[in-house]
Amino acid sequence: MTTLTHRTRRTEVSKNSEKKVEIEEDTNPERGLDNEDSGDSKDIRLTLMEEVLLLGLKDKEGYTSFWNDCISSGLRGGILIELAMRGRIYLEPPTLRKKRLLDRKVLLKSDSPTGDVLLDETLKHIKATEPTETVQTWIELLTGETWNPFKLQYQLRNVRERIAKNLVEKGILTTEKQNFLLFDMTTHPVTNITEKQRLVKKLQDSVLERWVNDPQRMDKRTLALLVLAHSSDVLENVFSSLTDDKYDVAMNRAKDLVELDPEVEGTKHSATEMIWAVLAAFNKS
């Protein structure tokens, strides 16, 4: 499980760090999905999986850290959240015997194609599976982490490469070949730095200038991306360009966010249960 870490040269976060950085909390309760990204109408539309991969890629080298063993499952969690936010799947309603998010099964709401190959492939698996499975089980199945040989068919293969090709088609990445002594590897350097900077700035603002101190008032896609970036161990990449004081504030707030109780947050009004279910699955893993 990934953890939020502070910069190595700092042994303790200053208790006064929030006071050093003048960050005005957003007190507008009406801010929602439509208002959060009102200026993004001209920007390229990306899926949550594409955004997570873009955050994890080294700009010039075009590959993710070799030490990152979290991003594969993080991308699968992103697929489930993306499908839920597009109205294709949902969690079964809670019952007396199944109250917890991780006990409730993922159900099909609509099998209409999304236009994204990975999403539609996952949708077919969910539709064809009986009995239905939980969020945690689906993440494991889609990642290939199962001991059941009959369920290996559910593994999504070459996910990073397929997502990267989508980003190439959208003009954000390019494709190159790099030689690593014993083998050649396809890499995808970032060509549209502006789009990546916009994404990074959006996440930075969500825990700094536009911090609302209430996940239910956050833009749902931004909340989902923060959860997935944390689960995929790429959140450090987002905050690395900040000054020390702002870095500490951003890390503390992100840490507070992902350490909330998913069971409590998932029951609140207007909560997106799938986001909290995915977080609960990664907290347990």
Short mmCIF file of C-alpha atoms in Angstrom, two decimals, residues 66-285:
data_model
loop_
_atom_site.label_atom_id
_atom_site.label_comp_id
_atom_site.label_asym_id
_atom_site.label_seq_id
_atom_site.Cartn_x
_atom_site.Cartn_y
_atom_site.Cartn_z
CA PHE A 66 10.55 1.06 -12.11
CA TRP A 67 9.98 1.03 -8.34
CA ASN A 68 6.27 1.84 -8.60
CA ASP A 69 4.37 -1.39 -8.00
CA CYS A 70 1.08 0.34 -7.19
CA ILE A 71 0.10 1.97 -10.46
CA SER A 72 -1.22 -1.21 -12.12
CA SER A 73 -3.92 -1.78 -9.50
CA GLY A 74 -4.50 1.98 -9.30
CA LEU A 75 -5.38 2.07 -13.00
CA ARG A 76 -7.87 -0.79 -12.52
CA GLY A 77 -9.48 1.11 -9.68
CA GLY A 78 -9.72 4.08 -12.01
CA ILE A 79 -11.59 1.96 -14.54
CA LEU A 80 -14.25 1.04 -11.97
CA ILE A 81 -14.68 4.65 -10.84
CA GLU A 82 -14.85 5.88 -14.44
CA LEU A 83 -17.54 3.33 -15.27
CA ALA A 84 -19.54 4.31 -12.19
CA MET A 85 -19.28 8.02 -12.99
CA ARG A 86 -20.49 7.30 -16.52
CA GLY A 87 -23.54 5.52 -15.17
CA ARG A 88 -22.56 2.00 -16.30
CA ILE A 89 -22.08 0.27 -12.93
CA TYR A 90 -23.02 0.83 -9.29
CA LEU A 91 -22.77 -0.82 -5.88
CA GLU A 92 -25.68 -2.93 -4.73
CA PRO A 93 -27.78 -1.18 -2.07
CA PRO A 94 -26.73 -1.83 1.54
CA THR A 95 -28.61 -4.45 3.53
CA LEU A 96 -28.45 -5.63 7.12
CA ARG A 97 -26.00 -8.34 6.13
CA LYS A 98 -24.05 -6.23 3.62
CA LYS A 99 -23.52 -2.76 4.99
CA ARG A 100 -19.80 -2.36 4.34
CA LEU A 101 -18.64 -1.02 0.99
CA LEU A 102 -16.31 -3.97 0.47
CA ASP A 103 -19.11 -6.49 1.10
CA ARG A 104 -21.41 -5.10 -1.56
CA LYS A 105 -21.28 -6.37 -5.13
CA VAL A 106 -20.70 -4.38 -8.31
CA LEU A 107 -23.86 -4.40 -10.44
CA LEU A 108 -24.45 -3.51 -14.07
CA LYS A 109 -26.57 -0.44 -14.70
CA SER A 110 -26.10 -0.05 -18.45
CA ASP A 111 -24.09 -2.02 -20.98
CA SER A 112 -24.09 0.69 -23.64
CA PRO A 113 -20.57 1.18 -25.05
CA THR A 114 -18.47 4.05 -23.72
CA GLY A 115 -16.20 4.37 -26.73
CA ASP A 116 -13.14 3.48 -24.64
CA VAL A 117 -11.74 0.01 -25.30
CA LEU A 118 -10.60 -0.69 -21.72
CA LEU A 119 -13.86 0.51 -20.21
CA ASP A 120 -15.94 -1.50 -22.65
CA GLU A 121 -13.83 -4.64 -22.13
CA THR A 122 -14.32 -4.34 -18.36
CA LEU A 123 -18.03 -3.72 -18.86
CA LYS A 124 -18.34 -6.98 -20.80
CA HIS A 125 -16.60 -8.88 -18.02
CA ILE A 126 -18.90 -7.42 -15.38
CA LYS A 127 -21.98 -8.17 -17.46
CA ALA A 128 -20.96 -11.79 -18.06
CA THR A 129 -19.92 -12.61 -14.49
CA GLU A 130 -22.20 -14.65 -12.24
CA PRO A 131 -22.21 -14.50 -9.31
CA THR A 132 -21.35 -10.83 -9.11
CA GLU A 133 -18.12 -9.69 -7.45
CA THR A 134 -17.05 -6.95 -5.03
CA VAL A 135 -14.90 -3.91 -5.84
CA GLN A 136 -11.81 -5.43 -4.26
CA THR A 137 -12.26 -8.70 -6.13
CA TRP A 138 -12.69 -6.87 -9.43
CA ILE A 139 -9.48 -4.91 -8.92
CA GLU A 140 -7.66 -8.18 -8.24
CA LEU A 141 -9.23 -9.94 -11.23
CA LEU A 142 -8.55 -7.09 -13.66
CA THR A 143 -4.94 -6.93 -12.42
CA GLY A 144 -4.50 -10.70 -12.70
CA GLU A 145 -3.92 -11.20 -8.98
CA THR A 146 -5.97 -14.36 -8.58
CA TRP A 147 -5.16 -17.96 -7.75
CA ASN A 148 -8.18 -19.20 -9.68
CA PRO A 149 -7.02 -20.23 -13.19
CA PHE A 150 -10.59 -20.04 -14.46
CA LYS A 151 -10.68 -16.31 -13.70
CA LEU A 152 -7.45 -15.33 -15.42
CA GLN A 153 -9.60 -14.48 -18.43
CA TYR A 154 -10.67 -11.31 -16.63
CA GLN A 155 -7.16 -9.88 -16.54
CA LEU A 156 -6.77 -6.72 -18.60
CA ARG A 157 -3.49 -6.98 -20.47
CA ASN A 158 -1.08 -4.27 -21.63
CA VAL A 159 -3.12 -1.64 -19.81
CA ARG A 160 -0.37 0.99 -19.53
CA GLU A 161 0.57 0.64 -23.18
CA ARG A 162 -3.05 0.86 -24.33
CA ILE A 163 -3.69 3.94 -22.20
CA ALA A 164 -0.46 5.48 -23.47
CA LYS A 165 -1.58 4.91 -27.07
CA ASN A 166 -4.80 6.76 -26.28
CA LEU A 167 -2.72 9.68 -25.01
CA VAL A 168 -0.61 9.54 -28.18
CA GLU A 169 -3.78 9.76 -30.27
CA LYS A 170 -4.87 12.78 -28.22
CA GLY A 171 -1.57 14.52 -28.93
CA ILE A 172 -0.24 14.45 -25.37
CA LEU A 173 2.44 11.75 -25.72
CA THR A 174 4.65 10.49 -28.50
CA THR A 175 6.15 7.04 -29.08
CA GLU A 176 9.86 6.25 -29.05
CA LYS A 177 12.16 3.25 -28.62
CA GLN A 178 14.86 3.24 -25.95
CA ASN A 179 17.66 0.74 -25.50
CA PHE A 180 18.31 -0.53 -21.97
CA LEU A 181 21.41 -2.66 -22.65
CA LEU A 182 19.66 -6.03 -22.63
CA PHE A 183 16.37 -5.02 -24.16
CA ASP A 184 14.52 -2.36 -26.11
CA MET A 185 11.51 -0.67 -24.54
CA THR A 186 8.74 1.41 -26.05
CA THR A 187 8.52 4.74 -24.23
CA HIS A 188 6.06 7.60 -24.41
CA PRO A 189 7.61 11.01 -23.64
CA VAL A 190 5.25 13.89 -22.92
CA THR A 191 4.90 16.29 -25.86
CA ASN A 192 1.98 18.37 -24.63
CA ILE A 193 3.53 19.72 -21.43
CA THR A 194 0.77 22.31 -21.15
CA GLU A 195 -1.89 19.64 -20.66
CA LYS A 196 0.13 17.88 -17.97
CA GLN A 197 0.85 21.17 -16.20
CA ARG A 198 -2.86 21.99 -16.27
CA LEU A 199 -3.62 18.65 -14.65
CA VAL A 200 -0.94 19.10 -11.98
CA LYS A 201 -2.12 22.65 -11.26
CA LYS A 202 -5.71 21.45 -10.92
CA LEU A 203 -4.74 18.93 -8.23
CA GLN A 204 -2.45 21.37 -6.45
CA ASP A 205 -5.21 23.98 -6.33
CA SER A 206 -7.69 21.42 -5.01
CA VAL A 207 -5.67 21.10 -1.77
CA LEU A 208 -4.40 24.68 -1.65
CA GLU A 209 -6.21 27.72 -3.09
CA ARG A 210 -9.47 25.84 -3.70
CA TRP A 211 -9.41 23.64 -0.61
CA VAL A 212 -12.92 23.18 0.84
CA ASN A 213 -12.11 20.88 3.76
CA ASP A 214 -15.08 18.67 2.90
CA PRO A 215 -14.84 15.88 0.29
CA GLN A 216 -18.58 16.07 -0.35
CA ARG A 217 -18.14 19.62 -1.67
CA MET A 218 -15.22 18.75 -3.91
CA ASP A 219 -15.54 18.17 -7.61
CA LYS A 220 -16.12 14.42 -7.87
CA ARG A 221 -13.56 13.79 -10.61
CA THR A 222 -10.92 15.77 -8.73
CA LEU A 223 -11.67 13.79 -5.57
CA ALA A 224 -11.43 10.55 -7.53
CA LEU A 225 -8.12 11.59 -9.09
CA LEU A 226 -6.62 12.48 -5.70
CA VAL A 227 -7.63 9.07 -4.35
CA LEU A 228 -6.26 7.27 -7.41
CA ALA A 229 -3.04 9.30 -7.50
CA HIS A 230 -2.46 8.37 -3.87
CA SER A 231 -3.30 4.70 -4.47
CA SER A 232 -1.05 4.64 -7.55
CA ASP A 233 1.84 6.28 -5.66
CA VAL A 234 2.12 9.24 -8.06
CA LEU A 235 0.91 12.01 -5.76
CA GLU A 236 4.49 12.98 -4.93
CA ASN A 237 4.92 13.88 -8.61
CA VAL A 238 2.01 16.32 -8.33
CA PHE A 239 3.35 18.24 -5.34
CA SER A 240 7.11 18.09 -6.04
CA SER A 241 7.20 21.51 -7.76
CA LEU A 242 5.67 23.34 -4.76
CA THR A 243 7.66 25.42 -2.29
CA ASP A 244 8.43 23.70 1.02
CA ASP A 245 5.63 25.38 2.95
CA LYS A 246 2.99 24.72 0.31
CA TYR A 247 4.28 21.17 -0.15
CA ASP A 248 3.76 20.46 3.55
CA VAL A 249 0.25 21.90 3.52
CA ALA A 250 -0.70 19.97 0.36
CA MET A 251 0.68 16.70 1.72
CA ASN A 252 -1.04 17.13 5.07
CA ARG A 253 -4.39 17.85 3.47
CA ALA A 254 -4.09 14.98 0.99
CA LYS A 255 -3.12 12.69 3.87
CA ASP A 256 -6.14 13.83 5.90
CA LEU A 257 -8.36 13.19 2.88
CA VAL A 258 -7.26 9.63 2.13
CA GLU A 259 -7.27 8.72 5.83
CA LEU A 260 -10.98 9.51 6.18
CA ASP A 261 -13.20 6.51 6.92
CA PRO A 262 -14.61 5.38 3.54
CA GLU A 263 -17.55 3.70 5.29
CA VAL A 264 -18.58 7.01 6.85
CA GLU A 265 -17.94 9.18 3.79
CA GLY A 266 -19.68 6.75 1.44
CA THR A 267 -22.98 7.07 3.30
CA LYS A 268 -23.12 10.87 3.16
CA HIS A 269 -25.53 12.71 0.91
CA SER A 270 -24.35 13.05 -2.72
CA ALA A 271 -21.33 10.82 -2.06
CA THR A 272 -20.00 8.76 -4.97
CA GLU A 273 -19.84 5.34 -3.34
CA MET A 274 -17.50 3.83 -5.90
CA ILE A 275 -14.74 6.34 -5.08
CA TRP A 276 -14.87 5.42 -1.40
CA ALA A 277 -15.19 1.71 -2.15
CA VAL A 278 -12.02 1.82 -4.25
CA LEU A 279 -10.20 3.70 -1.49
CA ALA A 280 -11.41 1.13 1.04
CA ALA A 281 -10.09 -1.67 -1.18
CA PHE A 282 -6.64 -0.09 -1.41
CA ASN A 283 -6.59 0.63 2.33
CA LYS A 284 -7.19 -3.07 2.96
CA SER A 285 -4.63 -4.34 0.47
#
